[in-house]
PDB file of C-alpha atoms in Angstrom:
ATOM      1  CA  GLY Z  69     108.012  95.494  80.095  1.00 61.00           C
ATOM      2  CA  GLN Z  70     106.653  98.283  82.011  1.00 72.00           C
ATOM      3  CA  ASN Z  71     105.187  98.609  85.356  1.00 88.00           C
ATOM      4  CA  ILE Z  72     103.808 101.673  86.452  1.00 93.00           C
ATOM      5  CA  ASP Z  73     102.453 102.431  89.890  1.00 95.00           C
ATOM      6  CA  GLN Z  74     100.520 105.462  91.477  1.00 96.00           C
ATOM      7  CA  PRO Z  75      98.011 106.116  94.457  1.00 97.00           C
ATOM      8  CA  THR Z  76      94.363 105.327  93.602  1.00 95.00           C
ATOM      9  CA  GLU Z  77      92.830 108.012  95.078  1.00 96.00           C
ATOM     10  CA  MET Z  78      93.590 111.367  96.876  1.00 98.00           C
ATOM     11  CA  THR Z  79      91.430 114.249  98.324  1.00 97.00           C
ATOM     12  CA  ALA Z  80      92.352 117.801  98.339  1.00 97.00           C
ATOM     13  CA  THR Z  81      91.055 121.173  99.612  1.00 97.00           C
ATOM     14  CA  GLU Z  82      90.269 123.952  97.356  1.00 97.00           C
ATOM     15  CA  GLY Z  83      92.980 126.684  97.420  1.00 97.00           C
ATOM     16  CA  ALA Z  84      95.814 123.991  98.101  1.00 97.00           C
ATOM     17  CA  ILE Z  85      98.541 122.387  96.953  1.00 98.00           C
ATOM     18  CA  VAL Z  86      98.611 118.579  95.780  1.00 98.00           C
ATOM     19  CA  GLN Z  87     101.395 116.121  94.579  1.00 98.00           C
ATOM     20  CA  ILE Z  88     100.499 112.878  92.561  1.00 98.00           C
ATOM     21  CA  ASN Z  89     103.925 110.890  92.431  1.00 98.00           C
ATOM     22  CA  CYS Z  90     104.240 107.923  89.929  1.00 98.00           C
ATOM     23  CA  THR Z  91     106.465 105.445  90.593  1.00 97.00           C
ATOM     24  CA  TYR Z  92     107.810 103.300  87.051  1.00 95.00           C
ATOM     25  CA  GLN Z  93     110.539 100.629  86.465  1.00 92.00           C
ATOM     26  CA  THR Z  94     110.986  99.667  82.315  1.00 81.00           C
ATOM     27  CA  SER Z  95     112.749  97.945  80.249  1.00 77.00           C
ATOM     28  CA  GLY Z  96     113.579 101.796  78.082  1.00 79.00           C
ATOM     29  CA  PHE Z  97     112.707 105.231  78.654  1.00 86.00           C
ATOM     30  CA  ASN Z  98     111.658 108.156  76.051  1.00 84.00           C
ATOM     31  CA  GLY Z  99     110.009 110.072  78.223  1.00 89.00           C
ATOM     32  CA  LEU Z 100     107.002 110.375  80.959  1.00 93.00           C
ATOM     33  CA  PHE Z 101     103.593 112.122  80.250  1.00 93.00           C
ATOM     34  CA  TRP Z 102     101.013 113.205  82.556  1.00 95.00           C
ATOM     35  CA  TYR Z 103      97.348 113.220  81.542  1.00 95.00           C
ATOM     36  CA  GLN Z 104      94.053 114.801  82.658  1.00 96.00           C
ATOM     37  CA  GLN Z 105      90.594 112.833  82.508  1.00 95.00           C
ATOM     38  CA  HIS Z 106      87.302 114.078  83.657  1.00 95.00           C
ATOM     39  CA  ALA Z 107      84.486 111.280  84.158  1.00 90.00           C
ATOM     40  CA  GLY Z 108      83.594 110.109  80.443  1.00 87.00           C
ATOM     41  CA  GLU Z 109      85.886 112.054  78.349  1.00 92.00           C
ATOM     42  CA  ALA Z 110      89.120 111.702  76.951  1.00 92.00           C
ATOM     43  CA  PRO Z 111      92.889 112.293  78.482  1.00 93.00           C
ATOM     44  CA  THR Z 112      93.838 115.432  77.864  1.00 92.00           C
ATOM     45  CA  PHE Z 113      97.973 116.210  77.544  1.00 91.00           C
ATOM     46  CA  LEU Z 114      99.391 118.281  80.956  1.00 93.00           C
ATOM     47  CA  SER Z 115     103.300 117.544  80.666  1.00 92.00           C
ATOM     48  CA  TYR Z 116     106.468 116.408  79.233  1.00 91.00           C
ATOM     49  CA  ASN Z 117     109.421 115.146  81.201  1.00 93.00           C
ATOM     50  CA  VAL Z 118     112.457 113.206  79.306  1.00 90.00           C
ATOM     51  CA  LEU Z 119     114.944 115.147  81.578  1.00 93.00           C
ATOM     52  CA  ASP Z 120     115.693 115.206  84.478  1.00 96.00           C
ATOM     53  CA  GLY Z 121     114.023 118.200  86.725  1.00 96.00           C
ATOM     54  CA  LEU Z 122     111.062 120.460  86.999  1.00 96.00           C
ATOM     55  CA  GLU Z 123     109.040 121.592  84.435  1.00 93.00           C
ATOM     56  CA  GLU Z 124     106.559 124.826  85.405  1.00 93.00           C
ATOM     57  CA  LYS Z 125     103.557 125.369  83.534  1.00 89.00           C
ATOM     58  CA  GLY Z 126     101.305 127.737  84.859  1.00 94.00           C
ATOM     59  CA  ARG Z 127      99.169 126.195  87.870  1.00 96.00           C
ATOM     60  CA  PHE Z 128     100.795 122.586  87.208  1.00 96.00           C
ATOM     61  CA  SER Z 129     104.273 121.120  87.757  1.00 97.00           C
ATOM     62  CA  SER Z 130     105.528 117.710  87.005  1.00 97.00           C
ATOM     63  CA  PHE Z 131     109.136 116.555  88.532  1.00 98.00           C
ATOM     64  CA  LEU Z 132     111.168 113.293  86.958  1.00 97.00           C
ATOM     65  CA  SER Z 133     114.404 111.634  88.379  1.00 97.00           C
ATOM     66  CA  ARG Z 134     115.341 108.750  86.133  1.00 95.00           C
ATOM     67  CA  SER Z 135     117.938 107.299  88.582  1.00 94.00           C
ATOM     68  CA  LYS Z 136     114.475 106.826  90.987  1.00 95.00           C
ATOM     69  CA  GLY Z 137     112.210 105.903  88.459  1.00 95.00           C
ATOM     70  CA  TYR Z 138     110.108 108.545  89.458  1.00 96.00           C
ATOM     71  CA  SER Z 139     107.869 111.513  88.983  1.00 98.00           C
ATOM     72  CA  TYR Z 140     105.044 113.733  89.960  1.00 98.00           C
ATOM     73  CA  LEU Z 141     102.788 116.267  89.113  1.00 98.00           C
ATOM     74  CA  LEU Z 142     102.538 118.891  91.096  1.00 98.00           C
ATOM     75  CA  LEU Z 143      99.250 120.768  90.872  1.00 98.00           C
ATOM     76  CA  LYS Z 144      99.272 124.553  93.343  1.00 97.00           C
ATOM     77  CA  GLU Z 145      95.896 126.480  93.730  1.00 97.00           C
ATOM     78  CA  LEU Z 146      93.599 123.684  93.881  1.00 98.00           C
ATOM     79  CA  GLN Z 147      90.209 124.573  91.832  1.00 97.00           C
ATOM     80  CA  MET Z 148      86.977 122.249  92.141  1.00 97.00           C
ATOM     81  CA  LYS Z 149      87.424 121.628  88.162  1.00 97.00           C
ATOM     82  CA  ASP Z 150      90.710 120.095  88.919  1.00 98.00           C
ATOM     83  CA  SER Z 151      88.274 116.933  90.305  1.00 98.00           C
ATOM     84  CA  ALA Z 152      89.536 114.161  87.554  1.00 97.00           C
ATOM     85  CA  SER Z 153      92.180 111.294  87.084  1.00 96.00           C
ATOM     86  CA  TYR Z 154      95.574 112.151  86.572  1.00 97.00           C
ATOM     87  CA  LEU Z 155      97.144 109.665  84.401  1.00 96.00           C
ATOM     88  CA  CYS Z 156     100.841 108.727  84.284  1.00 95.00           C
ATOM     89  CA  ALA Z 157     102.567 107.770  81.478  1.00 93.00           C
ATOM     90  CA  VAL Z 158     106.092 106.097  80.628  1.00 91.00           C
ATOM     91  CA  ARG Z 159     106.793 106.035  76.617  1.00 86.00           C
ATOM     92  CA  ASP Z 160     109.465 103.188  75.575  1.00 78.00           C
ATOM     93  CA  GLY Z 161     112.478 103.319  74.364  1.00 65.00           C
ATOM     94  CA  LEU Z 162     112.250 100.022  72.626  1.00 58.00           C
ATOM     95  CA  SER Z 163     109.515 100.074  70.324  1.00 53.00           C
ATOM     96  CA  SER Z 164     110.738 100.026  66.559  1.00 49.00           C
ATOM     97  CA  GLY Z 165     110.222 103.036  64.003  1.00 49.00           C
ATOM     98  CA  SER Z 166     108.372 105.611  64.940  1.00 48.00           C
ATOM     99  CA  ALA Z 167     105.775 104.348  66.900  1.00 56.00           C
ATOM    100  CA  ARG Z 168     106.644 105.356  70.444  1.00 63.00           C
ATOM    101  CA  GLN Z 169     104.412 103.248  72.645  1.00 76.00           C
ATOM    102  CA  LEU Z 170     102.999 105.152  76.249  1.00 84.00           C
ATOM    103  CA  THR Z 171     101.953 102.908  79.054  1.00 87.00           C
ATOM    104  CA  PHE Z 172      99.671 104.044  81.403  1.00 91.00           C
ATOM    105  CA  GLY Z 173      99.132 103.569  84.588  1.00 92.00           C
ATOM    106  CA  SER Z 174      95.547 103.199  86.489  1.00 92.00           C
ATOM    107  CA  GLY Z 175      95.433 106.760  86.808  1.00 94.00           C
ATOM    108  CA  THR Z 176      95.044 108.868  90.586  1.00 97.00           C
ATOM    109  CA  GLN Z 177      91.784 109.610  91.064  1.00 96.00           C
ATOM    110  CA  LEU Z 178      91.611 113.490  92.869  1.00 98.00           C
ATOM    111  CA  THR Z 179      88.649 114.975  94.717  1.00 98.00           C
ATOM    112  CA  VAL Z 180      88.688 118.746  95.380  1.00 98.00           C
ATOM    113  CA  LEU Z 181      86.708 119.480  98.650  1.00 97.00           C
ATOM    114  CA  PRO Z 182      85.661 123.135  99.020  1.00 95.00           C
TER     115      PRO Z 182
ATOM    116  CA  SER I 106      94.844 122.522  63.036  1.00 73.00           C
ATOM    117  CA  GLN I 107      95.196 118.768  63.837  1.00 75.00           C
ATOM    118  CA  THR I 108      91.997 117.195  64.936  1.00 87.00           C
ATOM    119  CA  ILE I 109      90.677 113.692  65.578  1.00 90.00           C
ATOM    120  CA  HIS I 110      87.318 112.430  64.901  1.00 92.00           C
ATOM    121  CA  GLN I 111      85.923 109.351  66.666  1.00 94.00           C
ATOM    122  CA  TRP I 112      82.488 108.071  66.676  1.00 90.00           C
ATOM    123  CA  PRO I 113      79.947 106.753  67.662  1.00 92.00           C
ATOM    124  CA  ALA I 114      80.125 108.135  70.992  1.00 93.00           C
ATOM    125  CA  THR I 115      78.534 105.503  72.969  1.00 95.00           C
ATOM    126  CA  LEU I 116      76.810 102.374  71.425  1.00 96.00           C
ATOM    127  CA  VAL I 117      75.195  99.379  73.081  1.00 97.00           C
ATOM    128  CA  GLN I 118      75.386  96.115  71.359  1.00 97.00           C
ATOM    129  CA  PRO I 119      74.243  92.500  72.130  1.00 97.00           C
ATOM    130  CA  VAL I 120      76.856  89.818  72.580  1.00 97.00           C
ATOM    131  CA  GLY I 121      77.330  88.069  69.344  1.00 97.00           C
ATOM    132  CA  SER I 122      77.329  90.539  66.759  1.00 97.00           C
ATOM    133  CA  PRO I 123      80.026  92.775  64.717  1.00 97.00           C
ATOM    134  CA  LEU I 124      81.398  95.972  65.951  1.00 96.00           C
ATOM    135  CA  SER I 125      83.094  99.097  64.023  1.00 96.00           C
ATOM    136  CA  LEU I 126      84.324 102.036  65.385  1.00 96.00           C
ATOM    137  CA  GLU I 127      86.095 104.706  63.054  1.00 95.00           C
ATOM    138  CA  CYS I 128      88.450 106.788  63.861  1.00 95.00           C
ATOM    139  CA  THR I 129      90.067 109.624  61.258  1.00 95.00           C
ATOM    140  CA  VAL I 130      92.696 112.546  61.619  1.00 93.00           C
ATOM    141  CA  GLU I 131      92.889 116.000  59.816  1.00 91.00           C
ATOM    142  CA  GLY I 132      95.568 117.865  59.337  1.00 86.00           C
ATOM    143  CA  THR I 133      98.609 116.015  59.764  1.00 81.00           C
ATOM    144  CA  SER I 134     100.084 113.333  57.463  1.00 81.00           C
ATOM    145  CA  ASN I 135     101.745 110.182  58.421  1.00 83.00           C
ATOM    146  CA  PRO I 136     100.677 110.130  61.773  1.00 87.00           C
ATOM    147  CA  ASN I 137     101.195 106.896  63.711  1.00 89.00           C
ATOM    148  CA  LEU I 138      97.978 106.241  65.382  1.00 92.00           C
ATOM    149  CA  TYR I 139      96.352 104.006  68.327  1.00 93.00           C
ATOM    150  CA  TRP I 140      93.747 102.060  69.881  1.00 94.00           C
ATOM    151  CA  TYR I 141      93.243 102.354  73.660  1.00 94.00           C
ATOM    152  CA  ARG I 142      91.129 100.620  75.745  1.00 94.00           C
ATOM    153  CA  GLN I 143      89.907 101.896  79.252  1.00 92.00           C
ATOM    154  CA  ALA I 144      87.699  99.451  81.733  1.00 85.00           C
ATOM    155  CA  ALA I 145      85.682 100.970  84.419  1.00 77.00           C
ATOM    156  CA  GLY I 146      88.631 102.732  87.287  1.00 72.00           C
ATOM    157  CA  ARG I 147      91.133 101.563  85.090  1.00 76.00           C
ATOM    158  CA  GLY I 148      93.756 102.706  83.335  1.00 83.00           C
ATOM    159  CA  LEU I 149      94.696 102.209  79.489  1.00 90.00           C
ATOM    160  CA  GLN I 150      95.308  99.531  77.428  1.00 89.00           C
ATOM    161  CA  LEU I 151      97.185  99.479  73.837  1.00 89.00           C
ATOM    162  CA  LEU I 152      95.072  97.128  71.958  1.00 92.00           C
ATOM    163  CA  PHE I 153      96.515  98.249  68.358  1.00 93.00           C
ATOM    164  CA  TYR I 154      98.805 100.450  66.961  1.00 90.00           C
ATOM    165  CA  SER I 155      99.973 101.697  63.081  1.00 92.00           C
ATOM    166  CA  VAL I 156     102.960 103.550  61.951  1.00 88.00           C
ATOM    167  CA  GLY I 157     101.003 103.526  57.704  1.00 90.00           C
ATOM    168  CA  ILE I 158      98.539 102.737  55.679  1.00 92.00           C
ATOM    169  CA  GLY I 159      98.068  98.624  55.858  1.00 91.00           C
ATOM    170  CA  GLN I 160     100.732  97.923  58.794  1.00 90.00           C
ATOM    171  CA  ILE I 161      98.737  97.002  61.965  1.00 91.00           C
ATOM    172  CA  SER I 162     100.681  95.926  65.240  1.00 88.00           C
ATOM    173  CA  SER I 163      98.485  94.507  67.583  1.00 86.00           C
ATOM    174  CA  GLU I 164      99.462  94.074  71.334  1.00 81.00           C
ATOM    175  CA  VAL I 165      97.509  91.672  73.136  1.00 78.00           C
ATOM    176  CA  PRO I 166      95.520  88.412  71.611  1.00 66.00           C
ATOM    177  CA  GLN I 167      91.283  89.318  71.905  1.00 79.00           C
ATOM    178  CA  ASN I 168      88.124  89.451  69.986  1.00 88.00           C
ATOM    179  CA  LEU I 169      89.259  92.632  68.053  1.00 94.00           C
ATOM    180  CA  SER I 170      91.316  93.767  65.013  1.00 95.00           C
ATOM    181  CA  ALA I 171      92.261  96.533  63.247  1.00 96.00           C
ATOM    182  CA  SER I 172      92.510  98.144  59.653  1.00 96.00           C
ATOM    183  CA  ARG I 173      93.894 101.372  58.481  1.00 96.00           C
ATOM    184  CA  PRO I 174      92.537 101.720  54.369  1.00 95.00           C
ATOM    185  CA  GLN I 175      93.880 105.280  54.299  1.00 94.00           C
ATOM    186  CA  ASP I 176      96.979 107.320  55.925  1.00 92.00           C
ATOM    187  CA  ARG I 177      94.489 109.127  58.199  1.00 92.00           C
ATOM    188  CA  GLN I 178      92.223 106.365  58.843  1.00 95.00           C
ATOM    189  CA  PHE I 179      92.041 103.824  61.630  1.00 96.00           C
ATOM    190  CA  ILE I 180      88.924 100.885  62.113  1.00 96.00           C
ATOM    191  CA  LEU I 181      88.648  98.937  65.075  1.00 96.00           C
ATOM    192  CA  SER I 182      86.557  96.187  64.660  1.00 96.00           C
ATOM    193  CA  SER I 183      85.111  92.553  65.893  1.00 96.00           C
ATOM    194  CA  LYS I 184      82.710  89.562  64.420  1.00 95.00           C
ATOM    195  CA  LYS I 185      81.380  88.829  67.481  1.00 96.00           C
ATOM    196  CA  LEU I 186      81.231  90.822  70.397  1.00 96.00           C
ATOM    197  CA  LEU I 187      81.924  89.348  73.851  1.00 95.00           C
ATOM    198  CA  LEU I 188      80.410  90.910  77.500  1.00 94.00           C
ATOM    199  CA  SER I 189      84.323  91.373  78.020  1.00 91.00           C
ATOM    200  CA  ASP I 190      84.929  93.838  75.010  1.00 93.00           C
ATOM    201  CA  SER I 191      82.526  96.641  76.981  1.00 93.00           C
ATOM    202  CA  GLY I 192      84.691  99.262  78.344  1.00 94.00           C
ATOM    203  CA  PHE I 193      86.075 102.794  76.372  1.00 95.00           C
ATOM    204  CA  TYR I 194      87.824 102.908  73.166  1.00 96.00           C
ATOM    205  CA  LEU I 195      89.565 105.872  72.612  1.00 96.00           C
ATOM    206  CA  CYS I 196      91.903 106.326  69.465  1.00 96.00           C
ATOM    207  CA  ALA I 197      94.619 108.402  69.228  1.00 94.00           C
ATOM    208  CA  TRP I 198      97.164 109.797  67.025  1.00 90.00           C
ATOM    209  CA  SER I 199     101.238 110.651  67.562  1.00 83.00           C
ATOM    210  CA  VAL I 200     104.006 111.786  65.433  1.00 69.00           C
ATOM    211  CA  ILE I 201     107.151 111.753  65.993  1.00 61.00           C
ATOM    212  CA  GLY I 202     108.913 113.411  69.564  1.00 56.00           C
ATOM    213  CA  ASN I 203     104.982 114.241  70.502  1.00 63.00           C
ATOM    214  CA  GLY I 204     102.737 112.718  72.458  1.00 74.00           C
ATOM    215  CA  TYR I 205      99.336 111.845  71.701  1.00 86.00           C
ATOM    216  CA  THR I 206      96.488 113.538  71.216  1.00 89.00           C
ATOM    217  CA  PHE I 207      93.014 111.404  72.016  1.00 93.00           C
ATOM    218  CA  GLY I 208      89.961 111.411  70.135  1.00 94.00           C
ATOM    219  CA  SER I 209      86.550 111.621  72.237  1.00 94.00           C
ATOM    220  CA  GLY I 210      86.195 108.312  72.815  1.00 95.00           C
ATOM    221  CA  THR I 211      83.269 105.448  72.191  1.00 96.00           C
ATOM    222  CA  ARG I 212      81.443 103.889  75.226  1.00 95.00           C
ATOM    223  CA  LEU I 213      80.716 100.801  74.366  1.00 96.00           C
ATOM    224  CA  THR I 214      78.562  98.489  76.239  1.00 96.00           C
ATOM    225  CA  VAL I 215      78.180  94.673  75.233  1.00 96.00           C
ATOM    226  CA  VAL I 216      74.765  93.315  76.614  1.00 97.00           C
TER     227      VAL I 216
END
């Protein structure tokens, strides 16, 4: 099975940098995803890591350490619109066929203050 | 371009009534399709997934069922809704090697 942990809530100030951590214990691993979800809306894809290291995409970066079962999402130059829930999700390596499944953490609610 | 359509956006249903939520995708062939449910303030729980027409895998025993009558159509159903079926239902699709793309979701309130 999969167990994914991330903080429930975080608060940061506009213009600052925030790091959202995610730890996981899985019986198989085939990649880690980060999604952003605004209240009442569907999640939208932010980043994907399958190898160790840092992936940078504009103001957002994501890091993965497979040996430690650890990832973080780094948000720079925070804007008010970044206030949202950030979901960490792990794709298992065990499901058969092509239907790789994503298991989601409960999400981290980020509030950006002016 | 690939798009995913999900409807209705909101639904209020009495306990014991039936349910049918529909999801269709465009611009792709033979996608993997998924139904997730999200309770208030919680993460996404996988309910069903399908790798092809008529192929349904259930992740949790519950009051719901799913069907895939066509390659790009995925339907979530219930014969009799329970209060605990309330939540935000999301359809998603994926192709090999990529992540998931979600529909806009259906907010179901069972009263």
